[in-house]
Protein backbone atom coordinates (compact mmCIF):
# COMPACT_ATOMS: atom_id res chain seq x y z
CA UNK A 1 11.51 -9.71 21.26
CA UNK A 2 11.29 -12.46 18.50
CA UNK A 3 14.86 -14.09 17.90
CA UNK A 4 15.77 -13.45 14.36
CA UNK A 5 16.63 -16.23 12.00
CA UNK A 6 19.90 -15.78 9.86
CA UNK A 7 19.35 -17.89 6.55
CA UNK A 8 22.07 -16.96 4.06
CA UNK A 9 22.58 -19.82 1.67
CA UNK A 10 21.83 -19.51 -1.90
CA UNK A 11 19.27 -22.20 -1.87
CA UNK A 12 17.11 -20.37 0.52
CA UNK A 13 17.42 -17.33 -1.42
CA UNK A 14 16.53 -19.10 -4.55
CA UNK A 15 13.33 -20.58 -2.83
CA UNK A 16 12.27 -17.21 -1.58
CA UNK A 17 12.33 -15.79 -5.18
CA UNK A 18 10.48 -18.64 -6.70
CA UNK A 19 7.83 -18.28 -3.94
CA UNK A 20 7.58 -14.56 -4.47
CA UNK A 21 6.85 -15.32 -8.24
CA UNK A 22 4.62 -17.98 -7.56
CA UNK A 23 2.36 -16.14 -5.26
CA UNK A 24 2.20 -13.16 -7.98
CA UNK A 25 1.20 -15.72 -10.47
CA UNK A 26 4.17 -15.54 -12.66
CA UNK A 27 5.48 -18.95 -12.43
CA UNK A 28 2.92 -20.40 -14.81
CA UNK A 29 0.75 -18.99 -17.40
CA UNK A 30 -2.61 -19.98 -16.09
CA UNK A 31 -2.53 -19.89 -12.29
CA UNK A 32 -5.73 -17.84 -12.48
CA UNK A 33 -7.45 -19.49 -15.44
CA UNK A 34 -7.95 -17.49 -18.74
CA UNK A 35 -10.32 -14.74 -19.91
CA UNK A 36 -12.75 -12.73 -17.98
CA UNK A 37 -12.95 -15.19 -15.02
CA UNK A 38 -9.18 -15.29 -14.92
CA UNK A 39 -9.02 -11.76 -14.86
CA UNK A 40 -11.38 -11.45 -11.82
CA UNK A 41 -9.44 -14.31 -10.07
CA UNK A 42 -6.34 -12.36 -10.63
CA UNK A 43 -7.51 -9.37 -9.24
CA UNK A 44 -8.78 -11.17 -6.24
CA UNK A 45 -5.74 -12.77 -5.48
CA UNK A 46 -3.42 -9.89 -6.05
CA UNK A 47 -5.52 -7.64 -3.92
CA UNK A 48 -5.37 -4.62 -6.30
CA UNK A 49 -4.22 -3.72 -10.03
CA UNK A 50 -2.79 -0.49 -10.32
CA UNK A 51 -4.15 2.06 -12.82
CA UNK A 52 -1.61 4.46 -14.78
CA UNK A 53 -2.16 6.94 -17.26
CA UNK A 54 1.20 6.65 -19.34
CA UNK A 55 0.44 5.01 -22.79
CA UNK A 56 4.02 4.46 -24.24
CA UNK A 57 3.03 0.88 -24.33
CA UNK A 58 -0.27 -0.44 -23.49
CA UNK A 59 -1.41 0.87 -20.09
CA UNK A 60 -0.10 -0.70 -16.85
CA UNK A 61 -3.53 -2.03 -15.74
CA UNK A 62 -3.89 -4.16 -18.76
CA UNK A 63 -0.33 -4.96 -18.77
CA UNK A 64 -0.07 -6.52 -15.32
CA UNK A 65 -3.15 -8.53 -16.05
CA UNK A 66 -2.00 -9.52 -19.59
CA UNK A 67 1.29 -10.78 -17.98
CA UNK A 68 -0.63 -13.19 -15.91
CA UNK A 69 -4.02 -14.10 -17.92
CA UNK A 70 -3.98 -16.05 -21.08
CA UNK A 71 -6.68 -14.61 -23.41
CA UNK A 72 -6.75 -11.25 -21.54
CA UNK A 73 -8.96 -8.81 -23.42
CA UNK A 74 -8.84 -4.96 -22.89
CA UNK A 75 -12.61 -4.86 -22.43
CA UNK A 76 -12.62 -7.28 -19.37
CA UNK A 77 -11.94 -4.60 -16.59
CA UNK A 78 -15.11 -2.70 -17.73
CA UNK A 79 -17.10 -5.91 -17.98
CA UNK A 80 -16.15 -6.88 -14.24
CA UNK A 81 -17.08 -3.29 -13.16
CA UNK A 82 -20.25 -3.40 -14.91
CA UNK A 83 -20.93 -6.82 -13.14
CA UNK A 84 -20.02 -5.35 -9.92
CA UNK A 85 -17.04 -7.69 -9.29
CA UNK A 86 -14.50 -5.00 -9.13
CA UNK A 87 -14.29 -1.46 -8.38
CA UNK A 88 -12.03 1.54 -8.56
CA UNK A 89 -10.50 3.21 -5.49
CA UNK A 90 -7.02 3.78 -4.02
CA UNK A 91 -4.66 0.95 -2.87
CA UNK A 92 -0.86 1.74 -3.54
CA UNK A 93 -2.26 4.20 -5.89
CA UNK A 94 -5.55 4.37 -8.21
CA UNK A 95 -6.41 0.81 -8.68
CA UNK A 96 -8.85 -1.76 -9.55
CA UNK A 97 -9.95 -3.59 -6.25
CA UNK A 98 -12.10 -6.81 -5.70
CA UNK A 99 -15.74 -5.79 -4.86
CA UNK A 100 -15.71 -8.47 -2.00
CA UNK A 101 -12.88 -6.11 -0.31
CA UNK A 102 -15.14 -2.91 -0.42
CA UNK A 103 -15.39 -2.51 3.17
CA UNK A 104 -11.44 -2.33 3.43
CA UNK A 105 -11.46 0.86 1.35
CA UNK A 106 -14.01 2.41 3.74
CA UNK A 107 -11.45 3.70 6.25
CA UNK A 108 -9.71 5.76 3.63
CA UNK A 109 -13.14 7.03 2.38
CA UNK A 110 -14.19 7.93 5.89
CA UNK A 111 -10.74 9.71 6.36
CA UNK A 112 -11.49 11.93 3.23
CA UNK A 113 -14.90 12.70 4.27
CA UNK A 114 -14.03 13.68 7.61
CA UNK A 115 -11.42 16.16 6.43
CA UNK A 116 -8.52 14.12 7.46
CA UNK A 117 -6.87 13.70 4.08
CA UNK A 118 -4.59 16.72 2.95
CA UNK A 119 -4.69 15.40 -0.40
CA UNK A 120 -8.45 15.00 -0.97
CA UNK A 121 -10.02 18.07 1.14
CA UNK A 122 -10.46 20.69 -1.65
CA UNK A 123 -14.01 20.13 -2.86
CA UNK A 124 -16.54 22.96 -2.26
CA UNK A 125 -19.27 21.46 -0.38
CA UNK A 126 -22.07 23.29 -1.91
CA UNK A 127 -20.82 22.38 -5.40
CA UNK A 128 -20.48 18.56 -4.01
CA UNK A 129 -24.25 18.63 -3.21
CA UNK A 130 -25.12 19.96 -6.39
CA UNK A 131 -23.23 17.45 -8.53
CA UNK A 132 -24.94 14.51 -6.31
CA UNK A 133 -28.21 15.98 -6.97
CA UNK A 134 -27.65 16.06 -10.77
CA UNK A 135 -26.18 12.76 -10.90
CA UNK A 136 -29.19 11.38 -8.79
CA UNK A 137 -31.57 13.17 -11.36
CA UNK A 138 -29.81 12.69 -14.68
CA UNK A 139 -27.58 9.59 -14.26
CA UNK A 140 -23.93 9.22 -15.13
CA UNK A 141 -21.59 11.90 -15.36
CA UNK A 142 -18.88 11.78 -18.39
CA UNK A 143 -15.92 13.98 -17.67
CA UNK A 144 -16.14 15.03 -21.40
CA UNK A 145 -19.46 16.93 -20.40
CA UNK A 146 -17.36 18.82 -18.01
CA UNK A 147 -14.59 19.63 -20.56
CA UNK A 148 -17.48 20.49 -23.33
CA UNK A 149 -19.02 23.08 -21.06
CA UNK A 150 -15.52 24.82 -20.12
CA UNK A 151 -14.64 25.10 -23.69
CA UNK A 152 -18.17 26.56 -24.76
CA UNK A 153 -18.11 28.80 -21.70
CA UNK A 154 -21.48 27.29 -20.43
CA UNK A 155 -22.85 28.25 -17.14
CA UNK A 156 -23.26 25.76 -14.30
CA UNK A 157 -20.84 23.42 -12.29
CA UNK A 158 -19.85 21.81 -15.61
CA UNK A 159 -17.70 24.46 -16.59
CA UNK A 160 -15.67 25.50 -13.51
CA UNK A 161 -12.22 24.11 -12.45
CA UNK A 162 -13.55 23.46 -8.99
CA UNK A 163 -16.05 20.94 -10.50
CA UNK A 164 -13.10 18.75 -10.81
CA UNK A 165 -11.90 18.72 -7.46
CA UNK A 166 -15.38 18.20 -6.19
CA UNK A 167 -15.72 15.12 -8.23
CA UNK A 168 -12.38 13.82 -7.10
CA UNK A 169 -13.52 14.03 -3.41
CA UNK A 170 -16.92 12.63 -4.05
CA UNK A 171 -15.32 9.58 -5.56
CA UNK A 172 -12.38 9.33 -2.81
CA UNK A 173 -14.99 9.73 -0.06
CA UNK A 174 -17.46 6.95 -1.51
CA UNK A 175 -20.39 8.99 -2.72
CA UNK A 176 -19.61 8.45 -6.37
CA UNK A 177 -17.90 5.54 -7.98
CA UNK A 178 -16.31 4.98 -11.37
CA UNK A 179 -18.88 2.84 -13.49
CA UNK A 180 -16.98 2.73 -16.77
CA UNK A 181 -13.87 3.84 -18.55
CA UNK A 182 -13.46 4.62 -22.11
CA UNK A 183 -9.57 4.73 -22.66
CA UNK A 184 -8.79 6.70 -19.53
CA UNK A 185 -12.00 8.93 -19.73
CA UNK A 186 -13.99 8.31 -16.44
CA UNK A 187 -17.83 7.81 -16.07
CA UNK A 188 -19.09 8.30 -12.68
CA UNK A 189 -22.42 7.17 -11.09
CA UNK A 190 -23.82 7.06 -7.57
CA UNK A 191 -22.30 4.41 -5.42
CA UNK A 192 -25.45 2.92 -4.42
CA UNK A 193 -25.94 1.97 -8.16
CA UNK A 194 -22.56 0.57 -8.46
CA UNK A 195 -22.37 -1.78 -5.66
CA UNK A 196 -24.18 -5.09 -5.30
CA UNK A 197 -27.12 -5.57 -2.79
CA UNK A 198 -26.17 -7.29 0.41
CA UNK A 199 -22.57 -6.21 0.49
CA UNK A 200 -21.04 -5.51 3.73
CA UNK A 201 -20.77 -1.96 4.50
CA UNK A 202 -19.68 -2.14 7.93
CA UNK A 203 -16.33 -0.33 8.54
CA UNK A 204 -13.66 -2.81 9.87
CA UNK A 205 -12.01 -2.47 13.10
CA UNK A 206 -8.27 -1.70 13.15
CA UNK A 207 -7.83 -5.44 14.10
CA UNK A 208 -9.84 -6.46 11.17
CA UNK A 209 -7.98 -4.08 8.88
CA UNK A 210 -4.69 -5.24 10.05
CA UNK A 211 -5.47 -8.89 9.54
CA UNK A 212 -6.73 -8.22 6.17
CA UNK A 213 -3.47 -6.42 5.10
CA UNK A 214 -1.52 -9.20 6.43
CA UNK A 215 -3.69 -11.95 4.81
CA UNK A 216 -3.26 -10.12 1.43
CA UNK A 217 0.52 -9.96 1.88
CA UNK A 218 0.77 -13.65 2.43
CA UNK A 219 -1.58 -14.52 -0.42
CA UNK A 220 -0.41 -11.99 -2.98
CA UNK A 221 3.24 -11.93 -2.33
CA UNK A 222 4.28 -15.09 -0.06
CA UNK A 223 7.44 -13.16 0.96
CA UNK A 224 6.95 -9.52 2.17
CA UNK A 225 8.59 -6.90 4.25
CA UNK A 226 7.24 -4.56 7.10
CA UNK A 227 7.42 -1.39 5.01
CA UNK A 228 5.58 -3.26 2.26
CA UNK A 229 2.94 -4.44 4.72
CA UNK A 230 2.01 -1.04 5.92
CA UNK A 231 2.67 0.89 2.61
CA UNK A 232 1.16 4.34 2.97
CA UNK A 233 -0.28 3.50 6.31
CA UNK A 234 0.66 6.02 8.92
CA UNK A 235 -1.92 5.32 11.59
CA UNK A 236 0.10 4.86 14.96
CA UNK A 237 -2.69 2.67 16.29
CA UNK A 238 -2.69 0.37 13.31
CA UNK A 239 0.89 0.04 13.19
CA UNK A 240 1.12 -1.01 16.77
CA UNK A 241 -1.77 -3.57 16.16
CA UNK A 242 -0.06 -4.99 13.12
CA UNK A 243 3.26 -5.39 14.91
CA UNK A 244 1.48 -7.24 18.05
CA UNK A 245 -0.33 -9.48 15.17
CA UNK A 246 3.09 -10.37 13.39
CA UNK A 247 4.95 -11.00 16.54
CA UNK A 248 2.03 -13.38 17.50
CA UNK A 249 2.13 -15.00 14.11
CA UNK A 250 5.92 -15.56 14.43
CA UNK A 251 5.83 -16.96 17.99
CA UNK A 252 3.11 -19.39 17.01
CA UNK A 253 5.34 -20.54 14.08
CA UNK A 254 2.84 -19.40 11.46
CA UNK A 255 5.18 -16.88 9.86
CA UNK A 256 8.96 -16.94 9.62
CA UNK A 257 11.34 -13.98 10.04
CA UNK A 258 14.17 -14.32 7.79
CA UNK A 259 17.18 -11.89 7.85
CA UNK A 260 18.96 -11.93 4.36
CA UNK A 261 22.90 -11.62 4.15
CA UNK A 262 22.30 -7.97 2.96
CA UNK A 263 20.88 -7.11 6.40
CA UNK A 264 17.23 -6.81 5.05
CA UNK A 265 14.38 -8.64 6.98
CA UNK A 266 11.68 -10.62 5.25
CA UNK A 267 8.56 -12.60 6.36
CA UNK A 268 7.11 -15.81 4.91
CA UNK A 269 4.39 -17.94 6.00
CA UNK A 270 5.72 -21.10 7.33
CA UNK A 271 3.49 -23.61 5.35
CA UNK A 272 4.53 -21.70 2.20
CA UNK A 273 8.22 -22.70 2.74
CA UNK A 274 7.07 -26.33 2.35
CA UNK A 275 6.59 -26.02 -1.50
CA UNK A 276 9.16 -25.25 -4.06
CA UNK A 277 7.48 -23.83 -7.29
CA UNK A 278 8.67 -25.08 -10.57
CA UNK A 279 9.68 -21.87 -12.50
CA UNK A 280 9.57 -21.82 -16.39
CA UNK A 281 12.59 -20.94 -18.40
CA UNK A 282 10.66 -17.95 -19.99
CA UNK A 283 11.08 -14.12 -20.32
CA UNK A 284 8.39 -11.77 -19.07
CA UNK A 285 8.51 -7.98 -20.10
CA UNK A 286 6.69 -6.76 -16.94
CA UNK A 287 5.15 -3.28 -16.54
CA UNK A 288 6.86 -0.63 -14.13
CA UNK A 289 3.87 -0.71 -11.98
CA UNK A 290 3.60 -4.43 -11.76
CA UNK A 291 2.71 -5.72 -8.22
CA UNK A 292 5.99 -7.57 -8.17
CA UNK A 293 8.24 -4.75 -8.68
CA UNK A 294 6.45 -1.72 -7.25
CA UNK A 295 7.75 -2.27 -3.88
CA UNK A 296 11.34 -1.26 -4.95
CA UNK A 297 13.22 -1.77 -1.65
CA UNK A 298 11.96 -5.34 -1.47
CA UNK A 299 12.73 -5.69 -5.12
CA UNK A 300 16.16 -4.85 -4.49
CA UNK A 301 16.55 -6.83 -1.28
CA UNK A 302 15.14 -10.26 -2.60
CA UNK A 303 15.91 -10.03 -6.06
CA UNK A 304 19.10 -7.77 -5.91
CA UNK A 305 17.60 -5.48 -8.80
CA UNK A 306 17.79 -1.93 -8.56
CA UNK A 307 14.97 -0.58 -10.77
CA UNK A 308 13.68 2.96 -11.14
CA UNK A 309 11.25 4.15 -14.01
CA UNK A 310 12.87 7.09 -15.69
CA UNK A 311 9.73 8.83 -17.45
CA UNK A 312 10.05 11.40 -14.30
CA UNK A 313 13.77 12.00 -14.85
CA UNK A 314 15.22 14.60 -17.04
CA UNK A 315 16.18 13.28 -20.42
CA UNK A 316 19.87 13.96 -19.87
CA UNK A 317 20.14 12.09 -16.71
CA UNK A 318 18.26 8.88 -17.92
CA UNK A 319 20.22 5.84 -17.82
CA UNK A 320 17.87 3.16 -19.26
CA UNK A 321 15.20 5.01 -21.23
CA UNK A 322 12.04 7.10 -20.69
CA UNK A 323 9.70 3.95 -19.97
CA UNK A 324 12.23 1.13 -19.28
CA UNK A 325 10.30 -2.04 -18.66
CA UNK A 326 11.82 -4.83 -16.32
CA UNK A 327 13.00 -8.01 -17.92
CA UNK A 328 12.14 -11.33 -15.95
CA UNK A 329 14.01 -14.38 -17.03
CA UNK A 330 13.05 -17.64 -14.95
CA UNK A 331 13.37 -16.29 -11.48
CA UNK A 332 16.10 -13.53 -12.19
CA UNK A 333 15.57 -10.11 -13.19
CA UNK A 334 18.20 -9.82 -16.06
CA UNK A 335 17.70 -6.38 -17.59
CA UNK A 336 15.64 -3.49 -18.84
CA UNK A 337 13.96 -2.99 -22.18
CA UNK A 338 12.91 0.36 -23.31
CA UNK A 339 10.06 0.02 -25.76
CA UNK A 340 7.63 2.44 -27.58
CA UNK A 341 4.45 1.73 -29.46
CA UNK A 342 3.75 3.65 -32.73
CA UNK A 343 -0.08 3.20 -32.86
CA UNK A 344 -0.90 4.53 -36.22
CA UNK A 345 1.99 2.34 -37.78
CA UNK A 346 1.07 -0.66 -35.53
CA UNK A 347 4.78 -0.80 -34.94
CA UNK A 348 6.59 -1.70 -31.68
CA UNK A 349 10.08 0.28 -31.57
CA UNK A 350 12.54 -1.49 -29.30
CA UNK A 351 14.64 1.51 -28.32
CA UNK A 352 17.37 -0.04 -26.13
CA UNK A 353 18.20 -3.32 -24.11
CA UNK A 354 20.22 -3.18 -21.29
CA UNK A 355 21.45 -6.51 -19.36
CA UNK A 356 22.53 -6.76 -15.55
CA UNK A 357 25.36 -9.24 -16.98
CA UNK A 358 26.55 -8.74 -20.56
CA UNK A 359 28.14 -12.04 -20.35
CA UNK A 360 25.17 -13.89 -18.72
CA UNK A 361 25.08 -17.55 -19.02
CA UNK A 362 22.60 -19.19 -21.47
CA UNK A 363 22.86 -15.88 -23.54
CA UNK A 364 21.52 -17.59 -26.66
CA UNK A 365 18.57 -19.28 -24.87
CA UNK A 366 17.57 -15.92 -23.10
CA UNK A 367 17.70 -14.02 -26.59
CA UNK A 368 15.47 -16.67 -28.16
CA UNK A 369 13.00 -16.50 -25.21
CA UNK A 370 13.18 -12.62 -25.39
CA UNK A 371 12.38 -12.79 -28.93
CA UNK A 372 9.27 -14.83 -28.45
CA UNK A 373 8.15 -12.64 -25.68
CA UNK A 374 8.52 -9.55 -27.93
CA UNK A 375 6.23 -11.31 -30.39
CA UNK A 376 3.66 -11.65 -27.80
CA UNK A 377 4.09 -8.36 -26.47
CA UNK A 378 3.58 -6.72 -30.06
CA UNK A 379 0.48 -8.59 -30.47
CA UNK A 380 -0.66 -7.51 -27.08
CA UNK A 381 -0.13 -3.82 -28.15
CA UNK A 382 -1.84 -4.57 -31.47
CA UNK A 383 1.34 -4.13 -33.46
CA UNK A 384 2.15 -6.18 -36.57
CA UNK A 385 5.93 -5.25 -36.68
CA UNK A 386 8.73 -5.03 -34.35
CA UNK A 387 11.42 -2.30 -35.09
CA UNK A 388 14.59 -3.32 -33.80
CA UNK A 389 16.82 -1.10 -36.18
CA UNK A 390 17.75 1.51 -33.77
CA UNK A 391 18.08 -0.68 -30.64
CA UNK A 392 21.05 -0.03 -28.38
CA UNK A 393 22.08 -3.05 -26.55
CA UNK A 394 24.21 -2.83 -23.42
């Protein structure tokens, strides 16, 4: 067994938080560069950016990238997909991933193809073959064609409910890829037309896959937990290989195991501990699906911030609002802000602001920084005004 190292002092906790922010590209505004190339670099560094359909404010995949990449534009993701530099598949959830990592999505694709997934094993095989033949002969599928056929009662596979399940399975098992999005409308094509020539299509061994997961966690997070490292990974052999790999890295002094005062264990690369990032005194309004906050237990352990999104909670039981957004100030999460975009009016409504400490130090400086961030956030959401009239501040 590896000996645990107990490091309780506030200086160490502050360093770990800063390292986590730095590895997420949130300690400065141009870690990844700007515009299209910065967007590509951000996705490659983070490993994935989660896609979400909720549009109370601009959708999560755009929000995450806007938080990190100056001059980020909504069209950059489609451009990178068309340039075959990123692709859509499954990570923490539906996500954009770097094309260079395509082979590491193949174990999941293979498990779906082999009928091992209880979530994606519903496609009718004959229907799937008909869809593939249609796409091969006629080109891309737009889901609007399916919906149009359904409304008009047209014959064929376009109009049936099972067609959607078949499309989903063909996508998840790697026969089709999403080659474009118009808003949240998906356009599909054959995978062979969507990936670059010469890409490595060999399925990684469990050892290679474990190394990939560990390398990604170190690069993207700096500070990580065991549960975070193997999120949604239930393969017993993979877990055993990962435990052995992690223990070897700890024994070699490459990774430090740190037990926090609250009893939680985190891991951090030894080389990372030698550098203390300089965190700017800025406010950042983050997405509920941001890579920094999506692992809720790690967020609570490291930042002492208990955060839950409440759009799935009955209205009467909500404490902070339908789509409350985490507020990061320097290296601390200081509260939540509930916002809603009224697109026709180009108006950003701030519904409520909840602070962790109502008597926080530097309150005036924080409110000024929040005002500046709200102006940026309004512009990102294509709003020309900010409505604070009904705001509830707690």
